[in-house]
Short mmCIF file of C-alpha atoms and ligand atoms in Angstrom, two decimals:
data_model
loop_
_atom_site.label_atom_id
_atom_site.label_comp_id
_atom_site.label_asym_id
_atom_site.label_seq_id
_atom_site.Cartn_x
_atom_site.Cartn_y
_atom_site.Cartn_z
CA MET A 16 73.63 121.89 64.29
CA SER A 17 72.96 118.41 65.69
CA ILE A 18 72.03 117.83 69.33
CA GLN A 19 75.35 116.03 69.72
CA ASN A 20 77.25 119.18 68.77
CA GLU A 21 75.30 121.29 71.26
CA ILE A 22 76.72 119.35 74.23
CA ARG A 23 80.04 120.91 75.10
CA ARG A 24 82.66 118.54 76.47
CA LEU A 25 84.39 119.63 79.67
CA THR A 26 88.02 120.62 79.21
CA ALA A 27 91.13 120.47 81.37
CA PRO A 28 90.80 124.23 82.14
CA ASP A 29 87.16 123.60 83.24
CA ILE A 30 88.40 121.00 85.73
CA ARG A 31 91.30 123.26 86.80
CA SER A 32 88.79 126.03 87.60
CA ARG A 33 86.93 123.76 90.03
CA LYS A 34 89.61 124.14 92.75
CA GLY A 35 87.81 124.61 96.07
CA GLY A 36 84.43 124.42 94.32
CA GLU A 37 81.84 121.72 93.72
CA PRO A 38 83.57 118.32 94.12
CA ILE A 39 84.79 116.77 90.85
CA VAL A 40 83.14 113.40 90.17
CA SER A 41 85.40 110.91 88.38
CA LEU A 42 85.39 107.19 87.62
CA THR A 43 87.38 104.91 85.35
CA SER A 44 85.97 103.41 82.17
CA TYR A 45 87.55 101.31 79.43
CA HIS A 46 84.55 100.72 77.14
CA ALA A 47 81.96 102.63 75.13
CA HIS A 48 79.05 101.05 77.02
CA THR A 49 80.24 101.98 80.52
CA ALA A 50 81.40 105.41 79.27
CA ARG A 51 77.82 106.04 78.07
CA LEU A 52 76.48 105.26 81.55
CA LEU A 53 79.12 107.33 83.36
CA ASP A 54 78.85 110.36 81.10
CA ALA A 55 75.53 111.43 82.63
CA HIS A 56 77.05 111.65 86.11
CA CYS A 57 80.79 112.24 85.86
CA ASP A 58 82.83 115.36 85.19
CA LEU A 59 85.89 113.31 84.30
CA ILE A 60 86.31 109.77 82.97
CA LEU A 61 89.75 108.20 83.33
CA VAL A 62 90.85 105.48 80.95
CA GLY A 63 93.18 104.12 83.60
CA ASP A 64 96.00 101.68 83.00
CA SER A 65 94.23 99.68 85.72
CA LEU A 66 92.58 98.15 82.65
CA GLY A 67 95.55 95.79 82.54
CA MET A 68 94.54 94.27 85.87
CA VAL A 69 90.75 94.73 85.61
CA MET A 70 90.12 93.77 81.95
CA HIS A 71 93.11 91.59 81.18
CA GLY A 72 93.76 89.87 84.51
CA LEU A 73 97.37 91.05 84.73
CA GLU A 74 99.11 91.06 88.14
CA THR A 75 100.27 94.70 87.76
CA THR A 76 99.88 97.62 85.36
CA VAL A 77 103.50 97.32 84.18
CA PRO A 78 102.82 95.24 80.99
CA VAL A 79 100.14 97.66 79.68
CA THR A 80 101.08 99.19 76.30
CA LEU A 81 100.34 102.50 74.61
CA ASP A 82 98.35 100.67 71.92
CA MET A 83 96.09 99.12 74.59
CA MET A 84 95.45 102.58 76.09
CA ILE A 85 94.72 104.12 72.70
CA LEU A 86 92.27 101.36 71.72
CA GLN A 87 90.24 101.73 74.93
CA GLY A 88 90.59 105.53 74.89
CA ARG A 89 88.89 105.60 71.50
CA ALA A 90 86.06 103.42 72.78
CA VAL A 91 85.48 105.70 75.77
CA MET A 92 85.48 108.78 73.55
CA ARG A 93 82.87 107.15 71.31
CA GLY A 94 80.69 106.35 74.33
CA SER A 95 80.82 109.78 75.98
CA ARG A 96 79.90 113.30 74.99
CA ARG A 97 80.22 115.59 78.02
CA ALA A 98 82.86 114.37 80.47
CA LEU A 99 86.53 115.20 80.10
CA VAL A 100 88.23 111.96 79.06
CA VAL A 101 91.76 111.51 80.44
CA VAL A 102 93.91 108.64 79.16
CA ASP A 103 96.70 107.16 81.29
CA MET A 104 100.22 106.97 79.87
CA PRO A 105 101.40 103.40 80.54
CA PHE A 106 104.73 102.39 82.07
CA GLY A 107 107.59 102.76 79.61
CA SER A 108 105.86 105.27 77.35
CA TYR A 109 107.08 108.52 78.97
CA GLU A 110 109.84 108.10 81.56
CA ALA A 111 112.92 107.91 79.29
CA SER A 112 112.88 111.54 78.15
CA ARG A 113 110.68 114.59 77.71
CA GLU A 114 110.72 113.90 73.96
CA GLN A 115 109.56 110.31 74.41
CA ALA A 116 106.74 111.59 76.66
CA PHE A 117 105.69 114.15 74.06
CA MET A 118 105.65 111.62 71.20
CA SER A 119 103.54 109.19 73.27
CA ALA A 120 101.18 111.91 74.52
CA ALA A 121 100.75 113.30 70.99
CA ARG A 122 99.75 109.82 69.77
CA VAL A 123 97.20 109.51 72.57
CA LEU A 124 95.65 112.92 71.87
CA LYS A 125 95.62 112.50 68.07
CA GLU A 126 94.44 108.87 67.95
CA THR A 127 91.79 108.98 70.70
CA GLY A 128 90.59 112.59 70.62
CA CYS A 129 90.72 112.68 74.44
CA GLY A 130 91.23 115.95 76.31
CA ALA A 131 94.20 115.15 78.55
CA ILE A 132 96.70 112.52 79.66
CA LYS A 133 97.73 111.33 83.12
CA LEU A 134 101.19 110.22 84.19
CA GLU A 135 102.61 108.95 87.47
CA GLY A 136 105.35 110.63 89.49
CA GLY A 137 106.00 113.87 91.38
CA ARG A 138 109.32 115.74 91.39
CA ARG A 139 110.95 113.23 89.04
CA MET A 140 108.33 113.97 86.35
CA ALA A 141 108.04 117.77 86.91
CA GLU A 142 110.31 118.74 84.01
CA THR A 143 108.43 116.41 81.68
CA ILE A 144 105.06 117.78 82.80
CA ALA A 145 106.21 121.36 82.09
CA PHE A 146 107.58 120.28 78.67
CA LEU A 147 104.25 118.67 77.74
CA VAL A 148 102.07 121.51 79.02
CA GLU A 149 104.16 124.12 77.16
CA ARG A 150 103.54 122.10 73.98
CA GLY A 151 99.77 121.84 74.32
CA VAL A 152 99.32 118.60 76.26
CA PRO A 153 97.07 118.94 79.34
CA VAL A 154 98.55 116.78 82.10
CA MET A 155 96.99 115.25 85.20
CA GLY A 156 99.57 114.22 87.79
CA HIS A 157 99.45 111.15 90.04
CA ILE A 158 101.28 111.01 93.39
CA GLY A 159 101.26 108.98 96.61
CA LEU A 160 100.96 105.33 95.70
CA THR A 161 102.07 105.03 92.07
CA PRO A 162 101.27 101.46 90.96
CA GLN A 163 103.59 101.54 87.93
CA SER A 164 106.51 101.65 90.41
CA ILE A 165 105.44 98.38 92.05
CA ASN A 166 108.75 96.70 91.21
CA THR A 167 110.73 99.33 93.14
CA ILE A 168 108.27 100.05 95.99
CA GLY A 169 107.52 96.36 96.56
CA SER A 170 103.82 96.51 97.53
CA PHE A 171 100.60 98.47 97.05
CA ARG A 172 100.89 99.96 100.59
CA ALA A 173 99.40 103.30 101.68
CA GLN A 174 101.90 106.17 101.82
CA GLY A 175 102.57 108.83 104.47
CA ARG A 176 101.05 107.03 107.45
CA ASP A 177 104.06 108.18 109.45
CA GLU A 178 104.21 111.99 109.67
CA ALA A 179 107.99 111.82 109.20
CA ASP A 180 107.37 110.68 105.59
CA TRP A 181 105.14 113.61 104.60
CA GLY A 182 107.82 115.99 103.27
CA PRO A 183 108.68 114.23 99.99
CA ILE A 184 105.01 113.56 99.18
CA GLU A 185 104.14 117.25 99.74
CA ASP A 186 107.14 118.20 97.58
CA ASP A 187 105.80 115.88 94.85
CA ALA A 188 102.39 117.59 94.95
CA ARG A 189 103.92 121.06 94.79
CA ALA A 190 106.26 120.06 91.93
CA VAL A 191 103.39 118.68 89.83
CA ALA A 192 101.29 121.81 90.45
CA ASP A 193 104.18 124.20 89.74
CA ALA A 194 104.97 122.31 86.52
CA GLY A 195 101.52 123.18 85.18
CA ALA A 196 99.41 120.06 85.70
CA PHE A 197 95.70 120.89 85.68
CA SER A 198 94.93 118.48 88.54
CA VAL A 199 96.57 115.71 90.53
CA VAL A 200 95.42 112.28 91.66
CA ILE A 201 96.44 111.48 95.24
CA GLU A 202 96.34 107.71 95.73
CA ALA A 203 96.40 105.85 99.05
CA VAL A 204 97.96 108.43 101.35
CA ALA A 205 97.19 109.15 105.01
CA GLU A 206 93.99 111.20 105.26
CA PRO A 207 95.50 114.21 107.09
CA LEU A 208 98.26 114.42 104.48
CA ALA A 209 95.79 114.38 101.55
CA ARG A 210 93.80 117.11 103.34
CA ARG A 211 96.96 119.18 103.89
CA ILE A 212 98.13 118.84 100.26
CA THR A 213 94.66 119.88 99.07
CA ALA A 214 94.95 123.06 101.15
CA GLU A 215 98.52 123.69 99.94
CA VAL A 216 98.33 123.30 96.15
CA ALA A 217 96.50 125.59 93.74
CA ILE A 218 95.24 122.78 91.47
CA PRO A 219 92.36 120.36 92.19
CA THR A 220 93.31 117.18 94.03
CA ILE A 221 91.41 114.02 93.08
CA GLY A 222 91.45 111.51 95.90
CA ILE A 223 91.46 107.71 95.72
CA GLY A 224 92.16 106.63 99.27
CA GLY A 225 92.85 110.32 100.01
CA SER A 226 90.45 112.52 101.96
CA VAL A 227 86.89 113.79 101.74
CA ALA A 228 88.55 117.23 101.70
CA CYS A 229 90.04 116.55 98.23
CA ASP A 230 88.61 118.62 95.40
CA GLY A 231 87.24 115.46 93.76
CA GLN A 232 87.15 111.69 94.08
CA ILE A 233 87.87 108.81 91.72
CA LEU A 234 87.32 105.05 91.95
CA VAL A 235 87.83 102.15 89.57
CA LEU A 236 84.33 101.43 88.23
CA GLU A 237 84.51 97.64 88.52
CA ASP A 238 85.65 97.98 92.16
CA MET A 239 82.69 100.14 93.19
CA LEU A 240 80.25 97.90 91.27
CA GLY A 241 81.38 94.81 93.19
CA LEU A 242 82.95 93.12 90.16
CA SER A 243 86.49 92.89 91.55
CA SER A 244 87.34 90.00 93.84
CA ARG A 245 89.82 91.86 96.09
CA VAL A 246 89.64 95.61 96.64
CA PRO A 247 91.73 98.06 98.71
CA LYS A 248 90.35 99.64 101.91
CA PHE A 249 89.55 102.89 100.07
CA VAL A 250 86.93 101.28 97.83
CA LYS A 251 83.27 101.61 98.76
CA ARG A 252 81.16 99.02 96.96
CA TYR A 253 78.05 100.91 95.89
CA THR A 254 76.48 97.73 94.58
CA ASP A 255 77.30 94.05 94.20
CA LEU A 256 76.75 93.17 90.55
CA GLY A 257 78.59 89.84 90.71
CA PRO A 258 75.65 87.77 92.02
CA SER A 259 73.18 89.42 89.55
CA ILE A 260 75.42 88.54 86.61
CA ASP A 261 75.91 85.02 87.96
CA LYS A 262 72.13 84.54 88.24
CA ALA A 263 71.46 85.92 84.74
CA VAL A 264 74.08 83.62 83.19
CA ALA A 265 72.82 80.60 85.18
CA ASP A 266 69.21 81.33 84.05
CA TYR A 267 70.36 81.61 80.43
CA ALA A 268 72.35 78.37 80.61
CA ARG A 269 69.38 76.51 82.10
CA GLU A 270 66.98 77.85 79.44
CA VAL A 271 69.34 77.02 76.58
CA ARG A 272 69.79 73.47 77.89
CA SER A 273 66.02 72.97 78.39
CA ARG A 274 65.18 74.68 75.05
CA ALA A 275 63.10 77.29 76.91
CA PHE A 276 65.09 80.01 75.08
CA PRO A 277 64.56 81.38 72.46
CA THR A 278 60.76 81.66 72.40
CA SER A 279 58.69 83.06 69.51
CA GLU A 280 59.35 86.52 70.97
CA HIS A 281 63.06 86.26 70.11
CA VAL A 282 62.98 84.68 66.62
CA TYR A 283 62.01 86.00 63.16
CA PRO A 284 58.80 84.68 61.59
CA LEU A 285 58.38 84.76 57.78
CA LYS A 286 57.15 88.06 56.30
CA LYS A 287 53.34 88.20 55.98
CA THR A 288 52.30 87.87 52.30
CA VAL A 289 49.48 90.21 51.12
O1 KIV B 218 94.70 103.38 86.44
C1 KIV B 218 93.82 103.84 87.17
O2 KIV B 218 92.66 103.38 87.17
C2 KIV B 218 94.18 104.96 88.02
C3 KIV B 218 93.22 105.33 89.10
C4 KIV B 218 93.31 104.34 90.19
C5 KIV B 218 93.41 106.72 89.58
O3 KIV B 218 95.21 105.51 87.89
#
């Protein structure tokens, strides 16, 4: 047996069993090279549809297609060995019917080899979540701010900052959990509400602009690395890679223009004849 086979990949039930336990570490990745780096530290890697905005410069996630998600999902699977890889279902690939959702989810699982899918929506998606789970598709829910609904909600504003608005968001969390999701992302909701939902539902909550009390946390990798120009309040920049990349590219450009690169170290001499 190869070393590769000896490393067991985490599964959706593994993540489900972490409720109330050691916090679940998650980040997004869209590429094999970042997946390789994340795999050593993360329990869960999300191939988020945020790739539309982060990689492709789109204004919203709405134009992202299933083919885009599958392509990057495959890359992340190739780059990782241990983390559970979850691939986002993009807008338009699952909302029309339970059958449409199953066909799209089956494509994602078959064509990427990932371990689960994520979809946005609470009560309105509960029936679909149950349909998928009953048919062998592990589902991660996503409630609170759901960016795919940008055209109906109007802005990427935090949810539940007025206690009067908590009821429907709590109902969403309960509906997703009761439908059989193995975990739920809670995005941009008031901290006390995220804390309360975490105490209320039996599945792990993964916060992004949620609460430190959530069962896990997730951030968009490029945001926490300082590669995104504008980030929401909930992002902590753990480093600022932008200036380092700028300096490296400027150094390269200068050396190319002055013929200081490549040196003998970076070119191939003729083979030595004996
Ligand atoms: O698409 C994404 O990256 C996400 C995270 C923000 C949770 O859904």
